[in-house]
GROMACS .gro file of N, CA and C in nm:
model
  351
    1UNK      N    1   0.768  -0.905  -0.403
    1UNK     CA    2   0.665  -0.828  -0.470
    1UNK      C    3   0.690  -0.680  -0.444
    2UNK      N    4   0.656  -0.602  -0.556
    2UNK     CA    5   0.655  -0.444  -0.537
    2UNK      C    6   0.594  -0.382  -0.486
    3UNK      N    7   0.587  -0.312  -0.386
    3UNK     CA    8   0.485  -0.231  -0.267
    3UNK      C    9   0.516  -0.091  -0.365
    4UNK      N   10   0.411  -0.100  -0.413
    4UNK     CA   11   0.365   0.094  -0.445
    4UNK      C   12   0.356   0.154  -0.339
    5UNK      N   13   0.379   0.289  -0.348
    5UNK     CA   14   0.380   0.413  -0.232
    5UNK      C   15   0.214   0.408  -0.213
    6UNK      N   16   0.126   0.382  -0.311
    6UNK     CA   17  -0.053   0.442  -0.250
    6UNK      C   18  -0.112   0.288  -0.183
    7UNK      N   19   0.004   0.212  -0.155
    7UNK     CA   20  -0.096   0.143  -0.066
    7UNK      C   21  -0.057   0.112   0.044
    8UNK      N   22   0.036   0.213   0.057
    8UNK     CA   23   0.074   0.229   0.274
    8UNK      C   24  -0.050   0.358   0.269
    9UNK      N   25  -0.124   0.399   0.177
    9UNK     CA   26  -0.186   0.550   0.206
    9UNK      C   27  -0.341   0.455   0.263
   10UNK      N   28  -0.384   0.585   0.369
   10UNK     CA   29  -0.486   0.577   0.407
   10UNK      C   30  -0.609   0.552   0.293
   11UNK      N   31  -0.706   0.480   0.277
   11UNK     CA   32  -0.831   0.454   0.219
   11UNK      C   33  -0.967   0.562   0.263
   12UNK      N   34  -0.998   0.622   0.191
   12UNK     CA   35  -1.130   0.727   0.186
   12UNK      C   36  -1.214   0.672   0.119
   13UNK      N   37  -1.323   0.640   0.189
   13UNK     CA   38  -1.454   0.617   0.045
   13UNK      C   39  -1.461   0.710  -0.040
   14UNK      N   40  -1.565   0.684  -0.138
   14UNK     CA   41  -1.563   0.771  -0.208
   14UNK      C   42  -1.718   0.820  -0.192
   15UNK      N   43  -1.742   0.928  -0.219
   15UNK     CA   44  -1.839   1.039  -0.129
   15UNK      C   45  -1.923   0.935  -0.242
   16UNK      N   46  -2.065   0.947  -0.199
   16UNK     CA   47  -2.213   0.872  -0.283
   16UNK      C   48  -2.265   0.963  -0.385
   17UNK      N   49  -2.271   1.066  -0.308
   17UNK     CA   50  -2.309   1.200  -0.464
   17UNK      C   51  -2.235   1.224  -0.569
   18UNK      N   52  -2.081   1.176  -0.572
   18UNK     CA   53  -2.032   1.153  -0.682
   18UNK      C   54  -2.066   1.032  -0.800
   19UNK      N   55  -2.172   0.955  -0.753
   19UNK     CA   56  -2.185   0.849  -0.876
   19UNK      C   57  -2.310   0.919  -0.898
   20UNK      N   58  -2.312   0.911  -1.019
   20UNK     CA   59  -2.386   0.962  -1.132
   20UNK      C   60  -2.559   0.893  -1.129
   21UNK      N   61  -2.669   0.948  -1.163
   21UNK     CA   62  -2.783   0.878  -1.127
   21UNK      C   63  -2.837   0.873  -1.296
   22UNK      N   64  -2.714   0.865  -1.365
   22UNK     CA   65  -2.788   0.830  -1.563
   22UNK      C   66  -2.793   0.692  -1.541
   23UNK      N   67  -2.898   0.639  -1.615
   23UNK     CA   68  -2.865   0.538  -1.681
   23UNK      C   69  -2.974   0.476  -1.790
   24UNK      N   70  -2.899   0.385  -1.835
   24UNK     CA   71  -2.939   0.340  -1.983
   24UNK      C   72  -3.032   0.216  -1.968
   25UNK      N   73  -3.015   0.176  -2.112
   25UNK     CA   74  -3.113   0.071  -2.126
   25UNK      C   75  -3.060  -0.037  -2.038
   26UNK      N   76  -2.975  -0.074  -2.021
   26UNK     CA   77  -2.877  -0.205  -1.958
   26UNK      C   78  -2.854  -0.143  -1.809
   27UNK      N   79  -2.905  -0.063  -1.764
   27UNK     CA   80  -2.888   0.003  -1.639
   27UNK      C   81  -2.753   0.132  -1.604
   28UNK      N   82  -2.719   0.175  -1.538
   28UNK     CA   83  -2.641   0.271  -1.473
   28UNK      C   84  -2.489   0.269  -1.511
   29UNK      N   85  -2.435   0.330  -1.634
   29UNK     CA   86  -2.284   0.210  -1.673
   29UNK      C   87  -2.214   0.212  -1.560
   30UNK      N   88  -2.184   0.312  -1.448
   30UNK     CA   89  -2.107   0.281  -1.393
   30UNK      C   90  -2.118   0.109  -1.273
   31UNK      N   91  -2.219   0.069  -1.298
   31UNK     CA   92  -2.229  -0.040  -1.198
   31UNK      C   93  -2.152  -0.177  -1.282
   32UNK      N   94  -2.103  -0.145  -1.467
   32UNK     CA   95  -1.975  -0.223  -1.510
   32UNK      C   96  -1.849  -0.169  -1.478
   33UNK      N   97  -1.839  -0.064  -1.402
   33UNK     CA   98  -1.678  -0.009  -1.397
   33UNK      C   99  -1.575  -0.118  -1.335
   34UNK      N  100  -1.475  -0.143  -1.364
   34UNK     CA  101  -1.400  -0.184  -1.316
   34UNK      C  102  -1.328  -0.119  -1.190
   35UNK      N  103  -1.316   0.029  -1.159
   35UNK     CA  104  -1.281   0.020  -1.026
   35UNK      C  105  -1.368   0.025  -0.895
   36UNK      N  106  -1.478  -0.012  -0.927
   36UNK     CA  107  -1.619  -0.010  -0.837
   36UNK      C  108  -1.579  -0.146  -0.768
   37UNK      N  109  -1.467  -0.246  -0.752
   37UNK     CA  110  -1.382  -0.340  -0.772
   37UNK      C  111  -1.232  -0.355  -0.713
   38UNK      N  112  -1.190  -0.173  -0.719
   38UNK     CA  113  -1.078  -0.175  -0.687
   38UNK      C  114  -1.110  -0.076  -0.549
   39UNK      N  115  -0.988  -0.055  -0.463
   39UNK     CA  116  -0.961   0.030  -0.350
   39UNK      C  117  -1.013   0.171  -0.429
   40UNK      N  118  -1.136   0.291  -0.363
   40UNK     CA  119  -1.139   0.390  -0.396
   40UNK      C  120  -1.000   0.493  -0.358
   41UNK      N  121  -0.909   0.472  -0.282
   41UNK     CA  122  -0.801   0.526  -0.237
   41UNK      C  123  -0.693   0.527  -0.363
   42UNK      N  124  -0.738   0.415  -0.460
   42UNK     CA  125  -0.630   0.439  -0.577
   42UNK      C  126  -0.673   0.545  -0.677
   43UNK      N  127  -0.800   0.628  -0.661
   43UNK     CA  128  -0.815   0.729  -0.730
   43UNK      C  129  -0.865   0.877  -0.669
   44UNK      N  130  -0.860   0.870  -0.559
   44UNK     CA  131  -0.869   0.917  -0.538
   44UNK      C  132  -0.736   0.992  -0.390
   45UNK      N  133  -0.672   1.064  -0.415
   45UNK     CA  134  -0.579   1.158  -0.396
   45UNK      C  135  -0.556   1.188  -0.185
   46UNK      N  136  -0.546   1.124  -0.127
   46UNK     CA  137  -0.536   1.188   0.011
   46UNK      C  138  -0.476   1.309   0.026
   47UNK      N  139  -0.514   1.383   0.130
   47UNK     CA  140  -0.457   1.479   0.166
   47UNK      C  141  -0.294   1.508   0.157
   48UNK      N  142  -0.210   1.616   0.112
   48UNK     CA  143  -0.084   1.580   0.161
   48UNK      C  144  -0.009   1.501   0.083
   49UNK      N  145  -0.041   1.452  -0.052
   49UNK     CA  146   0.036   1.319  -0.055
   49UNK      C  147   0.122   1.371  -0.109
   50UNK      N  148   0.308   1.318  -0.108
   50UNK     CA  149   0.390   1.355  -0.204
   50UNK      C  150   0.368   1.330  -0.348
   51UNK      N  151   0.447   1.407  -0.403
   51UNK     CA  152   0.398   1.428  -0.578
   51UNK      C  153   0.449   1.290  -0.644
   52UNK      N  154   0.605   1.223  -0.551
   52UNK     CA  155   0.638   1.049  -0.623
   52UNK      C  156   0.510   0.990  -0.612
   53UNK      N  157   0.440   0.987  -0.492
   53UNK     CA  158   0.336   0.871  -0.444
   53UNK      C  159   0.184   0.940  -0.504
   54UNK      N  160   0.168   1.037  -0.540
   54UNK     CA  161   0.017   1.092  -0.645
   54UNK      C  162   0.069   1.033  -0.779
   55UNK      N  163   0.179   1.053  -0.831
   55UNK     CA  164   0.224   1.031  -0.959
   55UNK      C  165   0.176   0.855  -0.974
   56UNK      N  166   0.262   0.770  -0.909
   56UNK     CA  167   0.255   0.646  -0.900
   56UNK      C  168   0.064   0.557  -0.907
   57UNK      N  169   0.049   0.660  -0.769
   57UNK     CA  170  -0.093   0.623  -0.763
   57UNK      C  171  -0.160   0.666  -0.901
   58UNK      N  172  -0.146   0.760  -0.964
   58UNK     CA  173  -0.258   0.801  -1.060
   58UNK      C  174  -0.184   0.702  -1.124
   59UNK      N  175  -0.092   0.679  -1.236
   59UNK     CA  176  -0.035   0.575  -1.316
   59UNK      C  177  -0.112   0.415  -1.286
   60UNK      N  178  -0.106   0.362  -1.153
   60UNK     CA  179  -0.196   0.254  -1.100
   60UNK      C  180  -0.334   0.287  -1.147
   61UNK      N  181  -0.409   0.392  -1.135
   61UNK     CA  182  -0.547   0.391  -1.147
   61UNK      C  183  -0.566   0.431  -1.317
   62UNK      N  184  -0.485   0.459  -1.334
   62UNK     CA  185  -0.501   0.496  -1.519
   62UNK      C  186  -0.482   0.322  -1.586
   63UNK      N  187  -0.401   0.263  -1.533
   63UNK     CA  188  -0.334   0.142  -1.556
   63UNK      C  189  -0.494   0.020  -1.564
   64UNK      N  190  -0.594   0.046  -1.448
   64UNK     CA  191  -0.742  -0.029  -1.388
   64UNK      C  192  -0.798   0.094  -1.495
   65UNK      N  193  -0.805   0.211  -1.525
   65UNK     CA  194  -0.905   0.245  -1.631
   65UNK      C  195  -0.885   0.146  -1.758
   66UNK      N  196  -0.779   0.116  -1.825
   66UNK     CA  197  -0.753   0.123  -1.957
   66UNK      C  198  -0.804  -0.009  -1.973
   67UNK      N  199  -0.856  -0.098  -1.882
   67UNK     CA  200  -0.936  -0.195  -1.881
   67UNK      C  201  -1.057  -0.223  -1.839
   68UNK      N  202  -1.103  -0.144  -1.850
   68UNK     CA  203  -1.245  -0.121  -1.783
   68UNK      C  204  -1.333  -0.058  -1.939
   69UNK      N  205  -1.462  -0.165  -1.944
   69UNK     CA  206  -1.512  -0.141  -2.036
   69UNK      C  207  -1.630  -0.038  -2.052
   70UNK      N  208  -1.582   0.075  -1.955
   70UNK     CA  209  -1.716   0.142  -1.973
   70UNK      C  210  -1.622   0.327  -1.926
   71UNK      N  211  -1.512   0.273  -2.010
   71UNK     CA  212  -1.396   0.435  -1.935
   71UNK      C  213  -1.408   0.532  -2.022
   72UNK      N  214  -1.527   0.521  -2.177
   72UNK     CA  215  -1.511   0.617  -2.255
   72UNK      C  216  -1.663   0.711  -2.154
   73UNK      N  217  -1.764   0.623  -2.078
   73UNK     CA  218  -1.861   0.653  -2.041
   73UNK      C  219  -1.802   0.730  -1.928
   74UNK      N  220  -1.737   0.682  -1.901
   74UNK     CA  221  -1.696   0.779  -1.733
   74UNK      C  222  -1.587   0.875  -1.760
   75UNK      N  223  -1.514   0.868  -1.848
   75UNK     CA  224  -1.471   1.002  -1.881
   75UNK      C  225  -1.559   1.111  -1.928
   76UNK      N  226  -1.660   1.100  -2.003
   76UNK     CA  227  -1.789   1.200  -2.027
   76UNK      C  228  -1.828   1.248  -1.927
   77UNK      N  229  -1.845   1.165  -1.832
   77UNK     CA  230  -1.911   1.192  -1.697
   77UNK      C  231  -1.850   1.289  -1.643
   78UNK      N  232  -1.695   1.272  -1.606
   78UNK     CA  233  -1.644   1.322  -1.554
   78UNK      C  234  -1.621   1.459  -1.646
   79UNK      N  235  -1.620   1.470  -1.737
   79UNK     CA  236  -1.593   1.633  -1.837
   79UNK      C  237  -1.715   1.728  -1.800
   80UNK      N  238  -1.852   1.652  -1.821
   80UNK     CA  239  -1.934   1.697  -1.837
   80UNK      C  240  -2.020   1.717  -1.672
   81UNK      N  241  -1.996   1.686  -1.571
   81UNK     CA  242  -2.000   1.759  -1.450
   81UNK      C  243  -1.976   1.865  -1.407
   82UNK      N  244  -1.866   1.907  -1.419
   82UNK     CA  245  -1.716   1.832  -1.394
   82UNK      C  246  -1.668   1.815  -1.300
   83UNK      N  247  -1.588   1.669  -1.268
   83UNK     CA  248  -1.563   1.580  -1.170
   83UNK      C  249  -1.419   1.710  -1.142
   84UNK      N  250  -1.395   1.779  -1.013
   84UNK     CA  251  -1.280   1.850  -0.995
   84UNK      C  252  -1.162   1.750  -0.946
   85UNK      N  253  -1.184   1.619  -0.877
   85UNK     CA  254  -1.098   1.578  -0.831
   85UNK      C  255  -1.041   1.394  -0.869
   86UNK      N  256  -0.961   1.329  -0.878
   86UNK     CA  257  -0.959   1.178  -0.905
   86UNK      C  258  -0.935   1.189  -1.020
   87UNK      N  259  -0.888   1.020  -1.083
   87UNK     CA  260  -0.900   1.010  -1.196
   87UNK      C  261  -0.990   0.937  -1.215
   88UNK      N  262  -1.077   0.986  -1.364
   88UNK     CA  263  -1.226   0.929  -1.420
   88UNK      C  264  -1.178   0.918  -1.536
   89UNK      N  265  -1.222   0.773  -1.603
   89UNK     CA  266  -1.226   0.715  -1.745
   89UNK      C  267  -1.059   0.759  -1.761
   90UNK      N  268  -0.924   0.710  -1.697
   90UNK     CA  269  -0.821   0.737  -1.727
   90UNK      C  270  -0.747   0.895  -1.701
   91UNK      N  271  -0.815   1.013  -1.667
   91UNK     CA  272  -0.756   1.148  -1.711
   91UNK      C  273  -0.773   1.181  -1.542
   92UNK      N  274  -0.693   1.258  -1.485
   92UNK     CA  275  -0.685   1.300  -1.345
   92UNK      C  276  -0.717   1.459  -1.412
   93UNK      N  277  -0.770   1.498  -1.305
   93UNK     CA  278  -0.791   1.660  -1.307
   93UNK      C  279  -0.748   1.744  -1.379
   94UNK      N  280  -0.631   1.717  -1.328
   94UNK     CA  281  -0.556   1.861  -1.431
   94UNK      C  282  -0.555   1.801  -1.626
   95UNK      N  283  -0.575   1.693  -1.626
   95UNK     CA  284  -0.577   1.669  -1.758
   95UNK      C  285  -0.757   1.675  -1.830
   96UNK      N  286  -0.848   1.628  -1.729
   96UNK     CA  287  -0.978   1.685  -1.773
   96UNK      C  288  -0.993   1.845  -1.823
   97UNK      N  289  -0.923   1.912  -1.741
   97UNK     CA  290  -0.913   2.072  -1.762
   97UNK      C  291  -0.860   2.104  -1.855
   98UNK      N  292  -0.761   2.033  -1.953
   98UNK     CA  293  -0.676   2.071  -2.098
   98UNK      C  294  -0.788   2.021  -2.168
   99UNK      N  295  -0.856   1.902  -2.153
   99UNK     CA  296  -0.972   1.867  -2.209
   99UNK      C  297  -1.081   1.967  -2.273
  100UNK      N  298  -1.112   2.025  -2.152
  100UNK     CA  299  -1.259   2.100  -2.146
  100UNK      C  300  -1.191   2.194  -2.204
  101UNK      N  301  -1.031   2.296  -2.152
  101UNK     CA  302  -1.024   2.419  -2.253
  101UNK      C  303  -1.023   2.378  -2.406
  102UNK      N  304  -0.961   2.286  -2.442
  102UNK     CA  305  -0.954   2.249  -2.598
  102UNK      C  306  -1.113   2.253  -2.663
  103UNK      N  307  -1.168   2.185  -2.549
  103UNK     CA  308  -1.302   2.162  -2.602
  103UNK      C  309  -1.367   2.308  -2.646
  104UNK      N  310  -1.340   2.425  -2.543
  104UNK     CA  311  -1.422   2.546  -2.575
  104UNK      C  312  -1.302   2.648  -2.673
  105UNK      N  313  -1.162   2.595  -2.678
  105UNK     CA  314  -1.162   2.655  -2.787
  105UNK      C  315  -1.189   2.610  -2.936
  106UNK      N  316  -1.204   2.465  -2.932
  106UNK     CA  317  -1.289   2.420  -3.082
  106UNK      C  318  -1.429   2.493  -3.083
  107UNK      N  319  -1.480   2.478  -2.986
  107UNK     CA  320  -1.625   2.519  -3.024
  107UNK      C  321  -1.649   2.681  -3.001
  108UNK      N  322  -1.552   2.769  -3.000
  108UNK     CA  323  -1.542   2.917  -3.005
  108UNK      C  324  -1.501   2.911  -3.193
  109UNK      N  325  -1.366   2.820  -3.222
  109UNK     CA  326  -1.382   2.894  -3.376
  109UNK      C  327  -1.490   2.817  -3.467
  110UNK      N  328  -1.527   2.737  -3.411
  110UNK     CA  329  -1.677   2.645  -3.479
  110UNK      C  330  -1.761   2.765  -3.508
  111UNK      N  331  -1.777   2.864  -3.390
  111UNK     CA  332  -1.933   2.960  -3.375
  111UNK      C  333  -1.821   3.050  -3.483
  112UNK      N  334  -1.706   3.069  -3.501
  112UNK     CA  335  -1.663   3.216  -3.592
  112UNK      C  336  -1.646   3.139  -3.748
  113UNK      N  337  -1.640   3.028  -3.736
  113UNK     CA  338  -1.664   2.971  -3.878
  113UNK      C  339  -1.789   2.980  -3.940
  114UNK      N  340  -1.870   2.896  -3.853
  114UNK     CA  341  -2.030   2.947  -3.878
  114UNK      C  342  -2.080   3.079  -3.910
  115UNK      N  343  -2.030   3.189  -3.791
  115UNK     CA  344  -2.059   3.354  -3.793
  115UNK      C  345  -2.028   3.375  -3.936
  116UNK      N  346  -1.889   3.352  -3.990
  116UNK     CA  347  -1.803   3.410  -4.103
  116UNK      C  348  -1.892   3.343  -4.272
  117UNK      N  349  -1.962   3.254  -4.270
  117UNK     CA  350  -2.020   3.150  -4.338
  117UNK      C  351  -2.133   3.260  -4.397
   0.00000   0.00000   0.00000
């Protein structure tokens, strides 16, 4: 069997103020997540880690998003916080952040389309 590099890595919970206190008619989505299930250490980043063994690890935890039926909900979550660290609903940090700029430059020429209107 294949030993990934993030699971000789140390395990961190994951802090409690990071889960979200929304919830819906069916209750709190994140209590369907699928990695609420898995090791929080696969998304979340230890100190130090080399860039092979972050790479690998995020790929593993993107791999447990893309099956998880509630990853369009926790990616919102995570934009709309915004979550600075881990990967949420599939996207690790630095890719939430291409996110959010795209997002404010659609909605900058939205307001000069409108203005120009």
């Amino acid at each position: 069997m294949l030993q990934l590099p993030y699971q000789s890595l140390q395990v961190t919970a994951v802090p409690s103020q990071r889960v979200p206190a929304r919830e819906d008619q069916d209750g709190p989505w994140h209590a369907e997540a699928v990695c609420r299930r898995d090791e929080a250490g696969l998304f979340f980043a230890p100190s130090k880690e080399p860039t092979a063994a972050r790479l690998s690890r995020e790929e593993a935890a993107k791999q447990v998003c893309a099956r998880c039926p509630v990853m369009v909900e926790c990616q919102e979550h995570a934009l709309l916080q915004p979550e600075p660290y881990g990967v949420w609903g599939g996207l690790t940090a630095a890719e939430r952040r291409v996110v959010l700029a795209r997002r404010r430059r659609r909605d900058v020429d939205v307001k000069k389309t409108q203005s120009a209107a």
